[in-house]
Tab-separated table of C-alpha atoms in Angstrom:
chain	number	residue	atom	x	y	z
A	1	UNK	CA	22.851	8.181	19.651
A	2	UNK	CA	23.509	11.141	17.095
A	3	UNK	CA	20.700	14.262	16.769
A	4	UNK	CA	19.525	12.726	13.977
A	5	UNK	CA	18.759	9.398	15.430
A	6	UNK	CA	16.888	11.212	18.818
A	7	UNK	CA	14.923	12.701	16.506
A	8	UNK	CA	13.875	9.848	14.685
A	9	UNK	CA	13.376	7.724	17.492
A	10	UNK	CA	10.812	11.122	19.286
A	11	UNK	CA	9.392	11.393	15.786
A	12	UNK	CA	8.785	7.584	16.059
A	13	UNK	CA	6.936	8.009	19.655
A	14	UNK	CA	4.520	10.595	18.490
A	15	UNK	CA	2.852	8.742	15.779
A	16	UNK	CA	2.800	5.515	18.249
A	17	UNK	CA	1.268	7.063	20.381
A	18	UNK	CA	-0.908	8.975	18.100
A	19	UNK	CA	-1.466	5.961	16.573
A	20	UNK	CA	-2.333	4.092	20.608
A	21	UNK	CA	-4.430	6.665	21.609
A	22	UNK	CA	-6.419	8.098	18.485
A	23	UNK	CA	-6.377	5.752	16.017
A	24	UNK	CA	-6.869	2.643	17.349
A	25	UNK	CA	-9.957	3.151	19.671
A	26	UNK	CA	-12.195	4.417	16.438
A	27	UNK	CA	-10.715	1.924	14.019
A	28	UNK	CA	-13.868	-0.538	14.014
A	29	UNK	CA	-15.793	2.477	12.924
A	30	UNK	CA	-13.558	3.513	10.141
A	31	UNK	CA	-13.525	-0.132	8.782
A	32	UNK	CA	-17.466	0.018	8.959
A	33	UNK	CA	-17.544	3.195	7.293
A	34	UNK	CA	-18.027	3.134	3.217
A	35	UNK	CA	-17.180	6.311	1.744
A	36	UNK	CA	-20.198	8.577	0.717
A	37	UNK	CA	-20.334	9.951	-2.599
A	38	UNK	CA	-19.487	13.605	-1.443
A	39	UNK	CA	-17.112	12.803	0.952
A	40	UNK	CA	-13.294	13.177	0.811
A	41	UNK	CA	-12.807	10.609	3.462
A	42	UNK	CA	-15.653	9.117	6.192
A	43	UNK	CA	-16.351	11.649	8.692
A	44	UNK	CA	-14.661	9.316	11.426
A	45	UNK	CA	-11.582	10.051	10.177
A	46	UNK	CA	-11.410	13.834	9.461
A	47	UNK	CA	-10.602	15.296	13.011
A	48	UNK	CA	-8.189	12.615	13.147
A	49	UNK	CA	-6.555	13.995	9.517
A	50	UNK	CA	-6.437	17.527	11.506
A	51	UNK	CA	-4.809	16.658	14.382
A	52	UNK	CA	-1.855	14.439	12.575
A	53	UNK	CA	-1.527	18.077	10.239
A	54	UNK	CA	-1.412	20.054	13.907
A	55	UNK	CA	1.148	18.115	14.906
A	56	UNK	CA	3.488	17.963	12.369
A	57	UNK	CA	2.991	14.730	11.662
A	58	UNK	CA	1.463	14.765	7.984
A	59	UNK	CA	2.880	13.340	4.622
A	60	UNK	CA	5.549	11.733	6.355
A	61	UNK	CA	5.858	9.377	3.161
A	62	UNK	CA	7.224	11.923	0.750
A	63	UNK	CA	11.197	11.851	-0.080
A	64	UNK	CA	13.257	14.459	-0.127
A	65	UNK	CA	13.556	14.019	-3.660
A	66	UNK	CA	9.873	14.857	-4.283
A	67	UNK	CA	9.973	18.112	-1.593
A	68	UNK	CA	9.211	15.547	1.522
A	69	UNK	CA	11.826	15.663	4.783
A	70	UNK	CA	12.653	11.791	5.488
A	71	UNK	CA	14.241	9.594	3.687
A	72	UNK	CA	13.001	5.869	3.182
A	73	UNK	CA	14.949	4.510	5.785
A	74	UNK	CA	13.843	7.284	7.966
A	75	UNK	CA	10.426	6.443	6.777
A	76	UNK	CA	10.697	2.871	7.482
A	77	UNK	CA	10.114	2.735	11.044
A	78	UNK	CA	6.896	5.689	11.039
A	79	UNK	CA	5.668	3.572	8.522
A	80	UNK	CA	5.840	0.451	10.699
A	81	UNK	CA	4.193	2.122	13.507
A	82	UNK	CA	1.023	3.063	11.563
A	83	UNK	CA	0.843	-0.117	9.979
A	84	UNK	CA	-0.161	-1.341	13.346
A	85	UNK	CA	-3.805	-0.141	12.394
A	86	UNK	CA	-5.353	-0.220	9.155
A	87	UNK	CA	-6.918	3.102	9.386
A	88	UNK	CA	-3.663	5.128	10.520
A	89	UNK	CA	-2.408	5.256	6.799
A	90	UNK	CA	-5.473	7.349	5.871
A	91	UNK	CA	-4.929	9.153	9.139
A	92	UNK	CA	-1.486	10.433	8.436
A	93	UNK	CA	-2.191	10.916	4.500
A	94	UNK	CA	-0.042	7.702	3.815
A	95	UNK	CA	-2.207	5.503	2.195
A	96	UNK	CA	-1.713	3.797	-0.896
A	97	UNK	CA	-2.209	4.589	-3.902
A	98	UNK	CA	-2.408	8.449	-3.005
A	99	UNK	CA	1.795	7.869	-1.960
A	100	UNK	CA	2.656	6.821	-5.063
A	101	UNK	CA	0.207	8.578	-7.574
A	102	UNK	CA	2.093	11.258	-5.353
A	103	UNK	CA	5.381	10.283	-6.264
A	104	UNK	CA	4.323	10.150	-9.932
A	105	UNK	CA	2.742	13.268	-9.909
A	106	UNK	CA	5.959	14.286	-8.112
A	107	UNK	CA	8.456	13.256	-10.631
A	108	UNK	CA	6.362	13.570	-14.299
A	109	UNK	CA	3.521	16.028	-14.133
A	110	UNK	CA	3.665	19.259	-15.835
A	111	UNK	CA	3.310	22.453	-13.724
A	112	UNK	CA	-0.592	22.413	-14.886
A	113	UNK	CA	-1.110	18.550	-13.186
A	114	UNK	CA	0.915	19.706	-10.040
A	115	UNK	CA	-1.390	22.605	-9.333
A	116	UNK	CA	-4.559	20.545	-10.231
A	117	UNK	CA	-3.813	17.388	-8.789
A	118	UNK	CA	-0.768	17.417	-6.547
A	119	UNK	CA	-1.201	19.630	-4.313
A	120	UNK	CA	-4.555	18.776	-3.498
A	121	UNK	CA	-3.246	15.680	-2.686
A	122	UNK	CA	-0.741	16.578	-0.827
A	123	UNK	CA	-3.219	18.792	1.586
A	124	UNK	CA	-5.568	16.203	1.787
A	125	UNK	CA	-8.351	17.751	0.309
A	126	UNK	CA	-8.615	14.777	-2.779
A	127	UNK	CA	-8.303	11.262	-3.076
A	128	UNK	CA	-6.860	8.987	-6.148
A	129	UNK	CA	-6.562	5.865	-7.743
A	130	UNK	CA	-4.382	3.590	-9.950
A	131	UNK	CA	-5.794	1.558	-12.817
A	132	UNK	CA	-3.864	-1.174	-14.093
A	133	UNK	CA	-4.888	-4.586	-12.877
A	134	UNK	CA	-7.088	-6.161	-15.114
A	135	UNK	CA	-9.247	-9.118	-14.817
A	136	UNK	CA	-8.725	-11.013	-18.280
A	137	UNK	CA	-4.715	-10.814	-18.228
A	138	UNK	CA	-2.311	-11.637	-15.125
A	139	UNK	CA	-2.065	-9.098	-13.169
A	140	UNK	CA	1.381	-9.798	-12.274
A	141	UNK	CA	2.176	-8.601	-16.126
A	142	UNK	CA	1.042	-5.540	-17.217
A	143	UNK	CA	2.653	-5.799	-20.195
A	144	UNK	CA	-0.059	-8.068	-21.641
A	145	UNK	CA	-2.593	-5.034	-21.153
A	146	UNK	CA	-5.496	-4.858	-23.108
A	147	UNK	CA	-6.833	-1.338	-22.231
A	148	UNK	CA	-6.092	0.678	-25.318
A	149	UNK	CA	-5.730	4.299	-25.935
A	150	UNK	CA	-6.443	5.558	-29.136
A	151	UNK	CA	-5.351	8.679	-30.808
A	152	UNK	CA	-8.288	10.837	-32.002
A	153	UNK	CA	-7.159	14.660	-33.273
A	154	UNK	CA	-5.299	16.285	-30.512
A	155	UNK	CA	-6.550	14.211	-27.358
A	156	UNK	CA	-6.839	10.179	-26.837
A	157	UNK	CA	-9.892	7.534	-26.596
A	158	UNK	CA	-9.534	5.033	-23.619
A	159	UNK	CA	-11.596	1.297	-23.658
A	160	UNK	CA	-11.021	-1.464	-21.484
A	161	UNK	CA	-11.749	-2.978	-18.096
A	162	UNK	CA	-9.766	-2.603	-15.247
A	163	UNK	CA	-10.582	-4.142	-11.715
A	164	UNK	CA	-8.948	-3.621	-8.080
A	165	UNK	CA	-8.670	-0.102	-8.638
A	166	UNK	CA	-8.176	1.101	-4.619
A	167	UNK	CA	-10.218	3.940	-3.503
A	168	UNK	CA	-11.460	4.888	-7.053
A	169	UNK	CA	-15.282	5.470	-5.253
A	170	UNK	CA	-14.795	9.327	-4.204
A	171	UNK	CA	-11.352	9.930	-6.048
A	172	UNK	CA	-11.207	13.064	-7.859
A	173	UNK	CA	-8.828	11.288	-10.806
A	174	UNK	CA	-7.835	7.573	-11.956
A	175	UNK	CA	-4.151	7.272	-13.110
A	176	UNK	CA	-4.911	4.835	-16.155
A	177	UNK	CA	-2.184	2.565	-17.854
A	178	UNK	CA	-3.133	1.660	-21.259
A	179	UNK	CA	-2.263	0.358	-24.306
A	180	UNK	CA	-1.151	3.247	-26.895
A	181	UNK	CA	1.338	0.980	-29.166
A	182	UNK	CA	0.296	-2.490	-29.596
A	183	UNK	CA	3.157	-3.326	-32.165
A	184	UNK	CA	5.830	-1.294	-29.623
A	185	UNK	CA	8.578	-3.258	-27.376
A	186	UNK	CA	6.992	-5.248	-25.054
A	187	UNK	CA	8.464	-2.531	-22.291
A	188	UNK	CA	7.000	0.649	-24.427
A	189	UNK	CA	3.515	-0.621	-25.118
A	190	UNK	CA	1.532	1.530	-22.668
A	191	UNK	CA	0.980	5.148	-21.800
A	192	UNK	CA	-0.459	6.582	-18.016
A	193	UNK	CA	-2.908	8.857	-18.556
A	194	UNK	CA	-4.826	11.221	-15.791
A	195	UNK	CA	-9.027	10.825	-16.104
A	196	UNK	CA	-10.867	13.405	-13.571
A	197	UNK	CA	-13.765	11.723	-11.892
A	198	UNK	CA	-16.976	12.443	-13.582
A	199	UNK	CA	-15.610	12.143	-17.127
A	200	UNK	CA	-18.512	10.787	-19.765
A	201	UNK	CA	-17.234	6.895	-20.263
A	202	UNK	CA	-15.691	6.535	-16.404
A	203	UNK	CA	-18.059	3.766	-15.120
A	204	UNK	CA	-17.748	2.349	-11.731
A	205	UNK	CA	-19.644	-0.571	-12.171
A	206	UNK	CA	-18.883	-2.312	-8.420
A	207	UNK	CA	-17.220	-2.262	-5.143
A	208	UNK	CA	-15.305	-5.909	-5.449
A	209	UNK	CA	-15.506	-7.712	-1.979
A	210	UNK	CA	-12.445	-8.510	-0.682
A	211	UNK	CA	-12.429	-11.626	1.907
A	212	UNK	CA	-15.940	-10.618	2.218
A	213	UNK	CA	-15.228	-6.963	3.133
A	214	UNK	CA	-16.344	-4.208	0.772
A	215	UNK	CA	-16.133	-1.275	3.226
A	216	UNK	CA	-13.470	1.679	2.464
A	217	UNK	CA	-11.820	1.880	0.572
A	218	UNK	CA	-12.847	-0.333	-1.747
A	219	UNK	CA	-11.591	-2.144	-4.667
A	220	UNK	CA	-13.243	-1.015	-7.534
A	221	UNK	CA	-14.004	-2.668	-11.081
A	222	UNK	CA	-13.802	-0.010	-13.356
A	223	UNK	CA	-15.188	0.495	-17.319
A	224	UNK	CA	-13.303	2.857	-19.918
A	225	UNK	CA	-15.918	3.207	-22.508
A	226	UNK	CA	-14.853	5.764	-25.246
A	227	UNK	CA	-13.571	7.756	-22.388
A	228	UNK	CA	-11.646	11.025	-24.364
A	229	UNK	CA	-9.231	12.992	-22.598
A	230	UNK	CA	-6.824	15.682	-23.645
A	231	UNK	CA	-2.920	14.801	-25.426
A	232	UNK	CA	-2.741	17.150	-21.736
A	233	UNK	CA	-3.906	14.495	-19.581
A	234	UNK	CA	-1.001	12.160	-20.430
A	235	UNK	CA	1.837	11.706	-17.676
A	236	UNK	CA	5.165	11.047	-18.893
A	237	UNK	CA	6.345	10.009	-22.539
A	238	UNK	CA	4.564	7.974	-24.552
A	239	UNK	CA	5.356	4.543	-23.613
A	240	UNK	CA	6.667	5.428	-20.504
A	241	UNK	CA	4.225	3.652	-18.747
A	242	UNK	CA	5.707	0.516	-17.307
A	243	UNK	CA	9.248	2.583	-16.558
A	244	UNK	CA	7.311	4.915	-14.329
A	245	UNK	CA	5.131	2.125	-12.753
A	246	UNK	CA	8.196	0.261	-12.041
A	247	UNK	CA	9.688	3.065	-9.872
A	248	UNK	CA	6.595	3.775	-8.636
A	249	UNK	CA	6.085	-0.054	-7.213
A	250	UNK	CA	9.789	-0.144	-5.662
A	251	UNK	CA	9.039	2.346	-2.855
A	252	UNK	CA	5.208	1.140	-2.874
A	253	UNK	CA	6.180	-2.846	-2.525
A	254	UNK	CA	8.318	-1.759	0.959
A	255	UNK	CA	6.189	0.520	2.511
A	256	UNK	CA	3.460	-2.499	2.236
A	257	UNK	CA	6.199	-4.595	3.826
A	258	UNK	CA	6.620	-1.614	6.449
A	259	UNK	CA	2.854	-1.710	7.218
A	260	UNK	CA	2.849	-5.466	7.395
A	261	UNK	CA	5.672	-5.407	10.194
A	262	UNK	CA	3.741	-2.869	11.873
A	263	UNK	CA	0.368	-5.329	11.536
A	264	UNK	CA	2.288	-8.264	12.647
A	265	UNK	CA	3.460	-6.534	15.609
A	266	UNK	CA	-0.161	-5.475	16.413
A	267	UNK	CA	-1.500	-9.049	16.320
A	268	UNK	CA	1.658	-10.075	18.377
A	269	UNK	CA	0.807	-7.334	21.481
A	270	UNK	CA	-3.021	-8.906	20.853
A	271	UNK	CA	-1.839	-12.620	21.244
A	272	UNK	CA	0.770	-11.894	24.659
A	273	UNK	CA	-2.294	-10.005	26.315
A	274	UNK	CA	-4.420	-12.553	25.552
A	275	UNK	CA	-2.087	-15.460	26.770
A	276	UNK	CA	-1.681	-13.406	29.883
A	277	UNK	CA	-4.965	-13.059	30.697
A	278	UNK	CA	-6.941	-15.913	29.701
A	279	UNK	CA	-6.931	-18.619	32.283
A	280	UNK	CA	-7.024	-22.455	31.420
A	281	UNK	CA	-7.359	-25.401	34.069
A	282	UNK	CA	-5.982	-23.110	36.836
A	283	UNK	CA	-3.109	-21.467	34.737
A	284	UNK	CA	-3.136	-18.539	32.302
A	285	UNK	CA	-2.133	-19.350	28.675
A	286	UNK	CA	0.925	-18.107	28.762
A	287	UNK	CA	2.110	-20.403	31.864
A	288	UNK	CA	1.846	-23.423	29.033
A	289	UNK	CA	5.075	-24.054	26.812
A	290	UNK	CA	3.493	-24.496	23.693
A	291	UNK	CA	2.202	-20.731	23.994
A	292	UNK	CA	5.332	-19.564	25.306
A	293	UNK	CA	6.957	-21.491	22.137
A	294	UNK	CA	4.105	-19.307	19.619
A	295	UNK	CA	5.469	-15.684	21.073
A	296	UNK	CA	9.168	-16.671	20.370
A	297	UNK	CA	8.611	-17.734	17.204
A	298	UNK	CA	6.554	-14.487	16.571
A	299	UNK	CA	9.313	-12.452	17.631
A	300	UNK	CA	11.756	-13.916	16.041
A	301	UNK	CA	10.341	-13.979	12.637
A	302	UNK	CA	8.854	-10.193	12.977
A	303	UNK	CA	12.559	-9.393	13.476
A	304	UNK	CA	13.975	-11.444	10.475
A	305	UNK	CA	11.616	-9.822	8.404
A	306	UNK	CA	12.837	-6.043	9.587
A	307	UNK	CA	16.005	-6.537	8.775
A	308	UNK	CA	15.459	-8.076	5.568
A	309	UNK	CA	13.208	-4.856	4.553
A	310	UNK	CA	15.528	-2.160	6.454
A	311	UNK	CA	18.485	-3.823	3.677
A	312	UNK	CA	16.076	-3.441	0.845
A	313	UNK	CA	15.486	0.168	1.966
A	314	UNK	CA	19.020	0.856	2.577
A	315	UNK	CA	19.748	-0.468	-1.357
A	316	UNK	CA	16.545	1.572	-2.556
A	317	UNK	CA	18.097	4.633	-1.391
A	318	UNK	CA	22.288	3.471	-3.110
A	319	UNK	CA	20.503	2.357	-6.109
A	320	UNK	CA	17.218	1.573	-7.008
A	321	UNK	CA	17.330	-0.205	-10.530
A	322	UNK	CA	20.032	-2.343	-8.415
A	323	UNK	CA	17.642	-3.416	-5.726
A	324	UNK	CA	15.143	-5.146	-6.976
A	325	UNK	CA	16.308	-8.853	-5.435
A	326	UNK	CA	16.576	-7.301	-2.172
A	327	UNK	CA	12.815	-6.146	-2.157
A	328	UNK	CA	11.246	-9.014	-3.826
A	329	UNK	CA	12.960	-10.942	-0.854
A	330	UNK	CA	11.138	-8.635	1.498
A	331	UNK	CA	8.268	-8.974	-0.203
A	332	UNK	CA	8.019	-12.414	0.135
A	333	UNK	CA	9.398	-12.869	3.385
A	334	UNK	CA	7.432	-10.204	5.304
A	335	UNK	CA	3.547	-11.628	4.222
A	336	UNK	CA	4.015	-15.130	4.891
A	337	UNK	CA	5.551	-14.097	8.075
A	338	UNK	CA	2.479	-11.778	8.699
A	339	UNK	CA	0.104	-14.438	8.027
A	340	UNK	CA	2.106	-16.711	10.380
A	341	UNK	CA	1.988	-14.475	13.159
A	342	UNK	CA	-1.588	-13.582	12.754
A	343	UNK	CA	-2.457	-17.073	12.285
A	344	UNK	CA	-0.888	-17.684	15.430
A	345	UNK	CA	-3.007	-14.696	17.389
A	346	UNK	CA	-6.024	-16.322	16.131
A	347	UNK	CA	-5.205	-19.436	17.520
A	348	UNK	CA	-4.682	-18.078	20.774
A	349	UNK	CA	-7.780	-15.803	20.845
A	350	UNK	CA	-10.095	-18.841	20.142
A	351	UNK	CA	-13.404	-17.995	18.416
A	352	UNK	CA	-12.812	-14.374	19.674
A	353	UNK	CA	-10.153	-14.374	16.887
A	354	UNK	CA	-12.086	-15.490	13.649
A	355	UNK	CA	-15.127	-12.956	15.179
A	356	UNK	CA	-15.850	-9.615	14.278
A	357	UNK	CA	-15.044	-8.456	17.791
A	358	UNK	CA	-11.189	-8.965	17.372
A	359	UNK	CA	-9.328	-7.013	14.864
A	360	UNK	CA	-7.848	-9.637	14.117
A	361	UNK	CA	-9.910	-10.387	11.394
A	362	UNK	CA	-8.843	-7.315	9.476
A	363	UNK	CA	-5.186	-8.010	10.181
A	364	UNK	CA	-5.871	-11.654	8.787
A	365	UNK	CA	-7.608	-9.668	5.637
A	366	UNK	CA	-4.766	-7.532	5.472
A	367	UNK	CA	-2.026	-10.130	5.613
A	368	UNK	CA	-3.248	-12.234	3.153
A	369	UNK	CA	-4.108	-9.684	0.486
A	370	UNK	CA	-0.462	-8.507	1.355
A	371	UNK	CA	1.184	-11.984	-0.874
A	372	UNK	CA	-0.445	-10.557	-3.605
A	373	UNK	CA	-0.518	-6.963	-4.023
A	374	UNK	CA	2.239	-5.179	-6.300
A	375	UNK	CA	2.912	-8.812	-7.110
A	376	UNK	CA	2.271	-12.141	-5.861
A	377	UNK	CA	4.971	-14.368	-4.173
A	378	UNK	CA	5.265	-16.643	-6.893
A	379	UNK	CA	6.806	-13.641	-9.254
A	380	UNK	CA	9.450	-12.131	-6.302
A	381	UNK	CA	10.322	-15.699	-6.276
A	382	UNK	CA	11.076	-15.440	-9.991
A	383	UNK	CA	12.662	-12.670	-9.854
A	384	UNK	CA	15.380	-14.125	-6.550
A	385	UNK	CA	15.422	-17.113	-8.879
A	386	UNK	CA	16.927	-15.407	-11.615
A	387	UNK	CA	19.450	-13.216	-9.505
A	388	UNK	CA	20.895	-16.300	-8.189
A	389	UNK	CA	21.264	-17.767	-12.093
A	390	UNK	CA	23.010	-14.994	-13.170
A	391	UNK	CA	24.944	-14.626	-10.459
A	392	UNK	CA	25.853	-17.943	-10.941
A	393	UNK	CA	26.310	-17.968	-14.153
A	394	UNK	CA	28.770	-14.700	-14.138
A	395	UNK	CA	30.916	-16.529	-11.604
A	396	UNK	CA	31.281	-19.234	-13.411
């Protein structure tokens, strides 16, 4: 094993076991916990925050390229780790969308947006939000966007409706996408624009449930009603909007396929102690073949699905505009194996599994909201479909 690799692998041990020992045991309460109006982050998790930045564990997430110190594939298997509880992200400061507003910030904000916004972020003391989905269009498509931006002297006017916007209740800004040349390429029709929390037209008009939960995050529906900002408040070129979101969704579609491996391992450990220690006519569970036949196929698919998302890392990193058939085959393959696996837990945990005492119930949440963020299955699958035409079709 090279230097590099031991240090990967004792980087990898400290946030699992950071993850085991702190995280873990107050998860419930961070799921419970809605985020208060002047709060940052629920007070649950703010020693936590401290002692990942102690440790030299924090903003793990950020490339080289954008002044981090791993690489994605580096990344990959810390990622994994905290995806194994769905309130380690927000421990480490790896949570979407604050990684890739992050990375945009990172890559197209002037020096006056990094000092503002970025490094805030970076240290923890702010949180963000992307706005883009919206609930009249597919949400698959942005380039159907109705938001619109208007010119108005030297700043812009912003309408529309936007919903799922993560984490916008207690952000201190909303990355918007909207609209800014109707009669533009279908490519160049929208504009991202930065709108600071409190700005006259910004209404949050509800916390949208999500499989019933509501808790924090949250997934916000969001107004834009004659909402003016500054020509200053615009990141990137003028219809640079879906460019940038593109390469911000590359990175973002494989860390959620990082997390989900990390999830399905989770609900995997949950499952084996469970068959081990729940007894049946005499016998534990995991005497009987039919469980015995559950765990293998767990493993084997959980594997399948990390080496199909370590290859679309590996051609992220050689060449992203070149990878995108390798991660929408990750991002297909790693949720329905997530909800397999988790499925499978549930099964074995009986009405402990569908209960609020399991965590299982938030991995189920998590796994099936995972086939349809940053794109739903049926699109990747479009987009393997047409690799395999033109490949095809340049062969021939």
């Amino acid at each position: 094993m090279s230097g590099v690799e031991m240090a990967g692998s004792e980087l990898r041990e400290r946030v699992r076991d950071f993850v085991d020992r702190r995280v873990i045991p107050v998860e419930a309460a961070v799921e419970d916990a809605v985020a208060a109006p002047d709060q940052v982050y629920p007070e649950v998790l703010m020693g936590l925050r401290e002692e990942v930045r102690e440790a030299g564990l924090w903003n793990l997430f950020l490339d080289p390229r954008y002044g981090g110190t791993v690489t994605q594939s580096e990344y990959a298997p810390l990622c994994m780790e905290m995806g194994r509880s769905p309130a380690a992200p927000y421990a480490f400061n790896c949570a979407a969308p604050d990684t890739g507003n992050a990375e945009i910030l990172s890559a197209w904000s002037t020096d006056a947006q990094r000092a503002e916004l970025l490094e805030p972020l970076l240290e923890g003391r702010i949180r963000s939000a992307f706005s883009m989905t919206e609930p009249d269009i597919a949400g698959s498509d942005p380039t159907t966007m109705k938001t619109r931006a208007v010119r108005d002297g030297d700043g812009w006017v912003i309408n529309g409706r936007k919903w799922f916007t993560t984490g916008a209740e207690g952000a201190a800004f909303v990355i918007v996408m909207a609209v800014t040349d109707p009669d533009g390429p279908r490519h160049r029709r929208c504009t991202l624009f930065v709108v600071p929390a409190g700005t006259p037209g910004l209404n949050i008009t509800r916390s949208i449930p999500v499989l019933g939960h509501d808790g924090f995050p949250g997934h916000a529906e969001v107004r834009y009603e004659d909402v003016r900002v500054d020509d200053s408040a615009r990141l990137g070129e003028l219809g640079g909007a879906f460019a940038i979101a593109q390469e911000r969704l590359r990175p973002g579609r494989l860390h959620h396929c990082m997390r989900g491996i990390g999830f399905a391992e989770r609900a995997l450990e949950l499952l084996v102690a469970r068959a081990r220690e729940r007894e049946l006519r005499g016998r534990t569970l995991a005497e009987y073949d039919s469980v015995g036949e559950l765990i293998a196929a767990c493993r084997v698919e959980i594997e399948g699905a990390r080496l199909l998302t370590l290859e679309a890392v590996a051609r992220l990193e050689a060449a992203p505009t070149g990878a995108d058939r390798s991660i929408s085959i990750a991002k297909i393959a790693v949720p329905e194996m997530c909800q397999k696996v988790v499925d499978r837990a549930i099964q074995v945990h009986g009405g402990l599994g569908v209960s609020g005492d399991s965590p299982l119930t938030s991995l189920a949440r998590e796994a099936r909201t995972l086939r349809l963020v940053d794109g739903a299955d049926a699109v990747h699958r479009s987009v393997v479909a047409r690799a395999e035409l033109k490949a095809s079709a340049a062969a021939a």
